[in-house]
CSV table of C-alpha atoms and ligand atoms in Angstrom, one decimal:
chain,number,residue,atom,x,y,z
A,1,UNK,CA,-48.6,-130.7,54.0
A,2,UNK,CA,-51.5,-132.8,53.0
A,3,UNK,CA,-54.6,-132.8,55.9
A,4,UNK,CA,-56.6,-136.1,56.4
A,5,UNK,CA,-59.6,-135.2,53.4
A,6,UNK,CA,-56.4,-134.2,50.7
A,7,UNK,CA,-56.6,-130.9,50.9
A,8,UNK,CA,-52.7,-129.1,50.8
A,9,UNK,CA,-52.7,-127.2,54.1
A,10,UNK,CA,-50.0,-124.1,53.2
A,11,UNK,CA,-51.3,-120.9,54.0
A,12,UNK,CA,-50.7,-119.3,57.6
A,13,UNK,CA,-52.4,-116.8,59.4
A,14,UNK,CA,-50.4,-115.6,62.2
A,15,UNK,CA,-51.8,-113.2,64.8
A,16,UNK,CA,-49.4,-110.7,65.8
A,17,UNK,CA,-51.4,-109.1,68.9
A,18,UNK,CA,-54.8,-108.8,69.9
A,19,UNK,CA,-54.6,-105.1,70.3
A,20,UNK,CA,-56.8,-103.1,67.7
A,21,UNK,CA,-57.0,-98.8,68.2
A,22,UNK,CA,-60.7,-99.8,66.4
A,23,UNK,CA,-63.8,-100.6,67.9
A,24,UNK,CA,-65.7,-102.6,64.6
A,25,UNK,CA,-68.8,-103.9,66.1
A,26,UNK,CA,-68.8,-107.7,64.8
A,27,UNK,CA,-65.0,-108.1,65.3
A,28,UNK,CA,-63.7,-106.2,68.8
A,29,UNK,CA,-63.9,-107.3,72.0
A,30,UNK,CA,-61.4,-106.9,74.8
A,31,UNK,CA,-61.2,-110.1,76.5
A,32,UNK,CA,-58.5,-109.2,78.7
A,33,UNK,CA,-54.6,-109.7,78.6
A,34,UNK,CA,-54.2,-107.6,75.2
A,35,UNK,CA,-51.0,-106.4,76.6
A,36,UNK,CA,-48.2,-105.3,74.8
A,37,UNK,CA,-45.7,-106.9,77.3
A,38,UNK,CA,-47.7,-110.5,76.7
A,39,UNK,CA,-47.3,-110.9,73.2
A,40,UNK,CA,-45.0,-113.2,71.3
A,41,UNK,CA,-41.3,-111.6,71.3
A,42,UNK,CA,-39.8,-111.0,67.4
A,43,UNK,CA,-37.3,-114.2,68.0
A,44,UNK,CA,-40.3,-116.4,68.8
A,45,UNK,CA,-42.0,-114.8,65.6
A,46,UNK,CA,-39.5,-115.6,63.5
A,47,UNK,CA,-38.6,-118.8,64.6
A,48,UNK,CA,-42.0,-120.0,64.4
A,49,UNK,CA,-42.6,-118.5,61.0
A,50,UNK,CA,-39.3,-120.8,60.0
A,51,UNK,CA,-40.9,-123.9,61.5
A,52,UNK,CA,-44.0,-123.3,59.7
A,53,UNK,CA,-41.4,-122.9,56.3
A,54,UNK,CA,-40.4,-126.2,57.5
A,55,UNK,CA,-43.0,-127.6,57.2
A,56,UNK,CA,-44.4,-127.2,54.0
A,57,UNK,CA,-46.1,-123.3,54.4
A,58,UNK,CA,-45.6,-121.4,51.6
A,59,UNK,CA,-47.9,-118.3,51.9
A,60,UNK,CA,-48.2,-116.1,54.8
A,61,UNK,CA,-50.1,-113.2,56.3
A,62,UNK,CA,-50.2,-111.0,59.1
A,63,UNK,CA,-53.2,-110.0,61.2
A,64,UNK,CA,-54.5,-109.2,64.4
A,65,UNK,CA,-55.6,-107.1,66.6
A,66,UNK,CA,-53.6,-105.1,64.3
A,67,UNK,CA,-50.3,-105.9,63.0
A,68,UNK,CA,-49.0,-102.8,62.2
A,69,UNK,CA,-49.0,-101.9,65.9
A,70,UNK,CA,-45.9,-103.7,66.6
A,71,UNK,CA,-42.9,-101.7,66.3
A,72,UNK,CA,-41.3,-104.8,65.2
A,73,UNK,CA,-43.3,-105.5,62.4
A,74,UNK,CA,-40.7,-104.8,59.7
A,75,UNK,CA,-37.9,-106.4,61.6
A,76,UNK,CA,-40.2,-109.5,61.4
A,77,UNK,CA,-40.9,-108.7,57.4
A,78,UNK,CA,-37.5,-108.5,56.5
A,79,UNK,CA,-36.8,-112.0,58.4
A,80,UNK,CA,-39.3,-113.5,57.2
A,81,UNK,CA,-38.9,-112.3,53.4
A,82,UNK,CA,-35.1,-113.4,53.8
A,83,UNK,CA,-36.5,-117.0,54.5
A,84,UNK,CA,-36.4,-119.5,51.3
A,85,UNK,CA,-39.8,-120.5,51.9
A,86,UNK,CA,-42.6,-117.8,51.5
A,87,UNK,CA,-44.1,-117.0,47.8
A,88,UNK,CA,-46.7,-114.9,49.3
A,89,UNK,CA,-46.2,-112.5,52.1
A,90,UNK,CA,-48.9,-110.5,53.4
A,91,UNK,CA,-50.8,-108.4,55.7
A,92,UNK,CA,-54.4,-107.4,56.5
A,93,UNK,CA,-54.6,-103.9,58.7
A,94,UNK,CA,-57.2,-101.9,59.2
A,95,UNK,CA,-55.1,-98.7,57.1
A,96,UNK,CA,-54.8,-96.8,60.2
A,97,UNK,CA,-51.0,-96.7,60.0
A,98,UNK,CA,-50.1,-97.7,56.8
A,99,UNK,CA,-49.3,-94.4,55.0
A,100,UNK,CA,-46.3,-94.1,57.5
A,101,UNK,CA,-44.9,-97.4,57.0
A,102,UNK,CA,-45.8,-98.4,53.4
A,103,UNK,CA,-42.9,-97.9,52.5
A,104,UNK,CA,-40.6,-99.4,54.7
A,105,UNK,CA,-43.1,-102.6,54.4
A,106,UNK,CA,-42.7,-102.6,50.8
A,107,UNK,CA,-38.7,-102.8,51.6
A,108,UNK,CA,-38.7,-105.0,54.2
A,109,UNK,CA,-40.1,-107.4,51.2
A,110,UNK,CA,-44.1,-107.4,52.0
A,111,UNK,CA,-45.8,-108.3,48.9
A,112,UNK,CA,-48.9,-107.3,49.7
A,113,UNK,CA,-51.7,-105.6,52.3
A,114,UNK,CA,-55.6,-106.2,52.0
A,115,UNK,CA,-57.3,-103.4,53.6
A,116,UNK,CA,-60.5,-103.1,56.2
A,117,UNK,CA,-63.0,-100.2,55.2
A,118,UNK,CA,-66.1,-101.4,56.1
A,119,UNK,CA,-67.9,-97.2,55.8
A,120,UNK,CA,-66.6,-94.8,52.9
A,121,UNK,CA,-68.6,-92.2,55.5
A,122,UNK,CA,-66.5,-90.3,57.4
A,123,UNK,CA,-68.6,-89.5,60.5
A,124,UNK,CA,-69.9,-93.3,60.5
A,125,UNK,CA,-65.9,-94.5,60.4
A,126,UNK,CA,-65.5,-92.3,63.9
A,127,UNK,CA,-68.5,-92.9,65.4
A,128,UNK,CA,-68.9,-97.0,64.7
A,129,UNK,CA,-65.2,-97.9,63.8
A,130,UNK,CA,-63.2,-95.6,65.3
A,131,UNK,CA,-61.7,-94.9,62.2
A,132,UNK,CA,-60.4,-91.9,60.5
A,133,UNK,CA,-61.3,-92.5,57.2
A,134,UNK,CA,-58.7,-89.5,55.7
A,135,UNK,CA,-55.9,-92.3,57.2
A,136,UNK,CA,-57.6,-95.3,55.5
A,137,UNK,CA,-57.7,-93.3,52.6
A,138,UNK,CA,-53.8,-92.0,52.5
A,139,UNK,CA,-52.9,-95.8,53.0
A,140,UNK,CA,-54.6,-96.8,49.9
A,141,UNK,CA,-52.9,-93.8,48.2
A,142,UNK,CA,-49.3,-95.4,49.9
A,143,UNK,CA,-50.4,-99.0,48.7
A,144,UNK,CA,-50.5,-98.3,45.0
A,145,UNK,CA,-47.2,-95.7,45.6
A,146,UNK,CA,-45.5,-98.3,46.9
A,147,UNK,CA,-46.6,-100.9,44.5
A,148,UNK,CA,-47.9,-103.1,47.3
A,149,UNK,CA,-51.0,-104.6,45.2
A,150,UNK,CA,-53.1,-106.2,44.3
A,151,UNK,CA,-54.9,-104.6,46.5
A,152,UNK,CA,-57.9,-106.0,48.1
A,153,UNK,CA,-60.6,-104.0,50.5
A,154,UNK,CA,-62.6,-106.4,52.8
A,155,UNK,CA,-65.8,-105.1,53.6
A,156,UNK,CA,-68.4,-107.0,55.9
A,157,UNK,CA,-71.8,-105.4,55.2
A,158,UNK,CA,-73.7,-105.4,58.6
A,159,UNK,CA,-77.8,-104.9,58.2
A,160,UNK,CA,-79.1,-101.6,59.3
A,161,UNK,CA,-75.8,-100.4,59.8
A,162,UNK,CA,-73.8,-99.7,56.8
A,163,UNK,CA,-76.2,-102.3,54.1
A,164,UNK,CA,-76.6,-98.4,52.4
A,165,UNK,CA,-73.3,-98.1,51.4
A,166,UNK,CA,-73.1,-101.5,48.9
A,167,UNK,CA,-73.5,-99.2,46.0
A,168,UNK,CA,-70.8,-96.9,46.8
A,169,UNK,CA,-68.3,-99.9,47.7
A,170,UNK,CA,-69.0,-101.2,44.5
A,171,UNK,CA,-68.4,-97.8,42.8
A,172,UNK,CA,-65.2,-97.8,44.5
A,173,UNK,CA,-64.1,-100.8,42.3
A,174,UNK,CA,-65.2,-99.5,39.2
A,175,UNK,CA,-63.3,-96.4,39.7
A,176,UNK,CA,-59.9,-97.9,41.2
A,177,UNK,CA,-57.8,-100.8,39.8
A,178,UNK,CA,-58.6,-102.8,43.7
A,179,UNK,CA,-61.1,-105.7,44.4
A,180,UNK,CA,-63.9,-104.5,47.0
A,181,UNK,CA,-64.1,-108.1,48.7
A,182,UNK,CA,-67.9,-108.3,50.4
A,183,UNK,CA,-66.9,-110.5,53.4
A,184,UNK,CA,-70.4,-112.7,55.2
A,185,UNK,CA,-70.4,-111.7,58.9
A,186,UNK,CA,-69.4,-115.2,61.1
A,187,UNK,CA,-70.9,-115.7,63.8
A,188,UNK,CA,-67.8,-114.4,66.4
A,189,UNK,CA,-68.2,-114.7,70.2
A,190,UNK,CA,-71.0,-113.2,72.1
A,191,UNK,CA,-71.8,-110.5,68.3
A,192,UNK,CA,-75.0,-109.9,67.9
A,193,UNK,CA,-74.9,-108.3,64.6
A,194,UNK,CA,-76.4,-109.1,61.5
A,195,UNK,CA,-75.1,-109.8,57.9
A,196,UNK,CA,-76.4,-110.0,54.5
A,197,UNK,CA,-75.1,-112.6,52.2
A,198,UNK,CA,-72.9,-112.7,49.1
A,199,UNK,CA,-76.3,-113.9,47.0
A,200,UNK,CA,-78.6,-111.4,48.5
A,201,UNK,CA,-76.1,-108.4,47.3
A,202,UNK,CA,-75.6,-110.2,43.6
A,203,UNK,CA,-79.3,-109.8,43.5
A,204,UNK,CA,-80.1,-106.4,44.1
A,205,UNK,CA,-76.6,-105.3,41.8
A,206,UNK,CA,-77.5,-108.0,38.7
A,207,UNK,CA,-75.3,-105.6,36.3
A,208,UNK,CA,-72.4,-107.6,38.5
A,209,UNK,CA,-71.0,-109.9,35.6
A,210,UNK,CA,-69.2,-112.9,37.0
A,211,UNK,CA,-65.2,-112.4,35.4
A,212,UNK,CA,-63.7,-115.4,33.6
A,213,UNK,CA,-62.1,-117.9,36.3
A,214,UNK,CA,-64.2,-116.0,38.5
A,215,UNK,CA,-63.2,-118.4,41.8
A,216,UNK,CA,-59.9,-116.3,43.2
A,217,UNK,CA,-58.8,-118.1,46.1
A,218,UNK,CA,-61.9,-118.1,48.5
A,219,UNK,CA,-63.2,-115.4,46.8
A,220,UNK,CA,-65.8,-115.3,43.6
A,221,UNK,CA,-65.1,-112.1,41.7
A,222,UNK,CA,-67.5,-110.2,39.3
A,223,UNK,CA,-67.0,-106.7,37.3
A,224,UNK,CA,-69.6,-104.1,35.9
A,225,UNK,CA,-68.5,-103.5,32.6
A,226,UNK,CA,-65.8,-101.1,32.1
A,227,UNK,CA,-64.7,-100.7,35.9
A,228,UNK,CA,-61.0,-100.4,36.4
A,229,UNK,CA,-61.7,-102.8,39.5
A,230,UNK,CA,-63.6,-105.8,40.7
A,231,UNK,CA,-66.2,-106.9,43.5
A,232,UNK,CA,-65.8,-110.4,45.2
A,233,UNK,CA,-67.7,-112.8,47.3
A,234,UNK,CA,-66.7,-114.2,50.2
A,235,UNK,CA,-69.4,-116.6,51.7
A,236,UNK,CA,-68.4,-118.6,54.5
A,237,UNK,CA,-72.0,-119.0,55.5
A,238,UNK,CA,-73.9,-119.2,52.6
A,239,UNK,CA,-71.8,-121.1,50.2
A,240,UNK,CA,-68.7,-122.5,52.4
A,241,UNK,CA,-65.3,-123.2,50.6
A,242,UNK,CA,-64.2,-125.9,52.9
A,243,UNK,CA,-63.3,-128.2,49.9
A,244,UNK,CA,-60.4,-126.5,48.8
A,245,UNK,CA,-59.4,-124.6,52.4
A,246,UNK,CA,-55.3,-124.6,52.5
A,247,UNK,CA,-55.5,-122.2,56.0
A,248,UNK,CA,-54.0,-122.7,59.4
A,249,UNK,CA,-54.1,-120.3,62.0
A,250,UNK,CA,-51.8,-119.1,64.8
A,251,UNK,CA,-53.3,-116.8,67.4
A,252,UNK,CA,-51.2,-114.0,69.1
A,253,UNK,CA,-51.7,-116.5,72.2
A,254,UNK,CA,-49.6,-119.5,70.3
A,255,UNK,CA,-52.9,-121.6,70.1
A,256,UNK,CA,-53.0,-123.2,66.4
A,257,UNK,CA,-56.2,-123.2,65.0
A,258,UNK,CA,-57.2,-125.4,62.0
A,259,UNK,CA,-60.5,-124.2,61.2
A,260,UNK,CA,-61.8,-120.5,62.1
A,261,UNK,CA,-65.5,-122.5,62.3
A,262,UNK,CA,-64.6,-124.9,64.7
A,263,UNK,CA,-63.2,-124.2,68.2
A,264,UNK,CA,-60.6,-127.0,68.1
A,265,UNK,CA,-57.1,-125.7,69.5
A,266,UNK,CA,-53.4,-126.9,69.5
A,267,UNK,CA,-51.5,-125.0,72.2
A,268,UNK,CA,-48.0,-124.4,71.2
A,269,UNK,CA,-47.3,-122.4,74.5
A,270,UNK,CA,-45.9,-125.8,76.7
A,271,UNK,CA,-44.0,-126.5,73.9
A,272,UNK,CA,-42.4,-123.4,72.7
A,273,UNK,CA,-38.8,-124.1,74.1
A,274,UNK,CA,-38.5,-126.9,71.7
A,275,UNK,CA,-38.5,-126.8,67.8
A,276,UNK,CA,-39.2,-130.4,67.2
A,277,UNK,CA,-42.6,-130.3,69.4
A,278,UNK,CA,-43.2,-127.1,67.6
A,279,UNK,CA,-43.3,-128.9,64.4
A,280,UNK,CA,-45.2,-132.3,65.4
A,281,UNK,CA,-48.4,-130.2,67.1
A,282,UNK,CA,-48.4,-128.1,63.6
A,283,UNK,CA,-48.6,-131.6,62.1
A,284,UNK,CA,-50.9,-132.8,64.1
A,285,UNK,CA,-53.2,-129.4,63.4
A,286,UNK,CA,-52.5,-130.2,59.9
A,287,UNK,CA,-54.3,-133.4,61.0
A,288,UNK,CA,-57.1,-132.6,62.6
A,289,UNK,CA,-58.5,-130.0,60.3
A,290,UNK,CA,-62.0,-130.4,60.2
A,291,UNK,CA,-63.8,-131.3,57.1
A,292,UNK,CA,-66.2,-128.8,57.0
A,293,UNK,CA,-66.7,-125.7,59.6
A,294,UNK,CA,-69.7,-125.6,61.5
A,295,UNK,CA,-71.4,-122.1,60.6
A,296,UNK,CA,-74.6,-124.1,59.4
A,297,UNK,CA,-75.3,-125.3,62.9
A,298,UNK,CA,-76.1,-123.2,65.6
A,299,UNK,CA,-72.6,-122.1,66.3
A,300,UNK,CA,-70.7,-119.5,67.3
A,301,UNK,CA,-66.7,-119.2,67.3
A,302,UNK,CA,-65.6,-119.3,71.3
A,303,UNK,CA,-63.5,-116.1,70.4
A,304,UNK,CA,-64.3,-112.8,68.8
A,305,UNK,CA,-62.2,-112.4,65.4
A,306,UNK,CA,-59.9,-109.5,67.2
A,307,UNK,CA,-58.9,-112.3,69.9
A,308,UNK,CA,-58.7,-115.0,67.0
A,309,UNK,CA,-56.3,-113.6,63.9
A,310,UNK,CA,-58.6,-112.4,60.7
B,401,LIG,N1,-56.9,-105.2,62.2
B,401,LIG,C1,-56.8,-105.8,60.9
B,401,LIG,C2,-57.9,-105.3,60.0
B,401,LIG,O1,-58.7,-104.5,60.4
B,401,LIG,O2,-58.0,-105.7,58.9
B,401,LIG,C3,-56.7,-107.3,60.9
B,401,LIG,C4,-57.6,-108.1,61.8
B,401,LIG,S1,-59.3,-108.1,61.4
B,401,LIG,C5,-59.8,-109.2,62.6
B,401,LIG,C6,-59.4,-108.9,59.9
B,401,LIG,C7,-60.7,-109.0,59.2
B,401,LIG,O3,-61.6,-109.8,59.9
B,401,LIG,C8,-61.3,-107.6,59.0
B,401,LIG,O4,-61.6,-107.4,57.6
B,401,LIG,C9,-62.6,-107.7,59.7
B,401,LIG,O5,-63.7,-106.9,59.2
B,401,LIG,C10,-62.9,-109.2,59.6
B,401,LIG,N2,-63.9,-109.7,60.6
B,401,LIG,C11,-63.9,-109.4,61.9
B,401,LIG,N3,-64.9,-110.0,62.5
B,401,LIG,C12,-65.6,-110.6,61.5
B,401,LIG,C13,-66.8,-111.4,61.5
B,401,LIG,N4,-67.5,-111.6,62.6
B,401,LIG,N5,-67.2,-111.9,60.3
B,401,LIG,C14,-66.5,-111.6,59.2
B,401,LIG,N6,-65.4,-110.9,59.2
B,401,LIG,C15,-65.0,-110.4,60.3
């Protein structure tokens, strides 16, 4: 579908839950009613991932909270990778999980999983993520078993916190065929973290060489010479890629959300019994997509990116 300004709006982010086992600083906050029992049943997911097919989407992803704690989640793969619309189907997930079900994923017809790792410390993972980085580090390992690549790590650099660790992210992707994606912290709910931007790390790593066609989606990727992998930029502050922004979201609440900058909503909830609604309100998301987020004014998103869909 084409929006107001041109742009081909096909790419949807649907929120499976709101329920995370982390505890990332700039991202988590429990806002309440992150209950199991209140999420979107498998039917509803998959008939709304149809509509959206209907409409024109042709790429999807999965996120959260995190996706890969529904015990559903390959039931809704499977349907979802039987549809005729999809060319892209993928998921973003912290790693937690993923060496036990990489490889029913990969069967149930995922394409693809980009994966959160935001400290390769292991005491830091626990004590500021709650994550065990030895997991993180077996679902990579089950990623490139099952063949579910390219694989992309997103990594949002927060100052004072884990800014020391740029050089070993960026060793990462020299020593493993994966892109190390440097993600600039939004401004998400009540956060009050800090970020560094994509041009500020450029700077201080200059032997980053830009890679022919370096613009990859949202992301600008660059190499140091002879690395297996690369290192991109995504700068939704600094340098915003709202020109060429395909993206609608759908949170784990049914609430459509055309720009992740802008705290316009489209419920879908009142509507939900019928498929016809369902399909004019994603047109009329489709519609109202902003130009341009609003990260360069004084904003911040009304919801934090857990409660939201990353
Ligand atoms: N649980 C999954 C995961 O950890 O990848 C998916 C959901 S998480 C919300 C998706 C991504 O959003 C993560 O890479 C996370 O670091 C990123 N994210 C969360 N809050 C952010 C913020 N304030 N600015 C930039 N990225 C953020």
């Amino acid at each position: 579908m084409k929006d107001t300004f041109g742009r081909t709006v096909d790419y949807l982010r649907f929120s499976l839950t709101k329920r995370c086992q982390l505890t990332c600083p700039h991202c988590a906050k429990n806002e309440g009613g992150c209950l199991k029992e209140s999420e979107m049943k498998t039917d509803t997911v998959i008939r709304l991932s149809r509509l959206f097919g209907e409409c024109g989407f042709r790429k999807i992803r999965f996120t959260g909270g995190e996706p890969l704690l529904r015990n559903d989640i390959c039931e809704i793969i499977s349907a979802v990778s039987d549809m005729p619309f999809y060319d892209d189907i993928a998921l973003t997930t912290n790693g937690q999980l993923l060496a036990l079900l990489a490889s029913d994923l990969k069967q149930s017809g995922l394409h693809r999983v980009n994966i959160s790792l935001n400290t390769l410390n292991a005491q830091r993972s626990k004590e500021m993520f709650g994550a065990d980085l030895s997991n993180t580090f077996s679902g990579i390992e089950a990623v490139f078993r099952h063949g579910l690549t390219p694989l992309k790590i997103n990594t949002v650099i927060l100052k004072g916190q884990n800014d020391d660790e740029i050089a070993d992210f960026i060793a990462l992707a020299h020593e493993y065929p994966l892109t190390v994606r440097f993600i600039e912290l939004m401004p998400m709910g009540d956060s009050k973290e800090e970020g560094i931007s994509g041009a500020q790390i450029l700077r201080m790593y200059p032997q980053l060489l830009p890679v022919e066609n370096k613009a990859d989606g949202v992301a600008m990727n660059y190499r140091e010479s002879n690395a297996k992998g690369t290192v991109g930029f995504i700068n939704p502050i600094s340098s915003c890629f709202c020109d060429s922004c395909s993206r609608m979201r759908l949170t784990a609440d049914g609430t459509l959300r055309p720009c992740l900058g802008n705290n316009l909503e489209i419920p879908l909830v009142d509507v939900m019994y019928n498929n016809d609604l369902i399909k004019q309100r994603i047109q009329d998301a489709v519609r109202q997509k902003p130009c341009k987020n609003s990260f360069s004014k004084a904003f911040i998103t009304n919801r934090t990116m857990n409660n939201l869909g990353g």
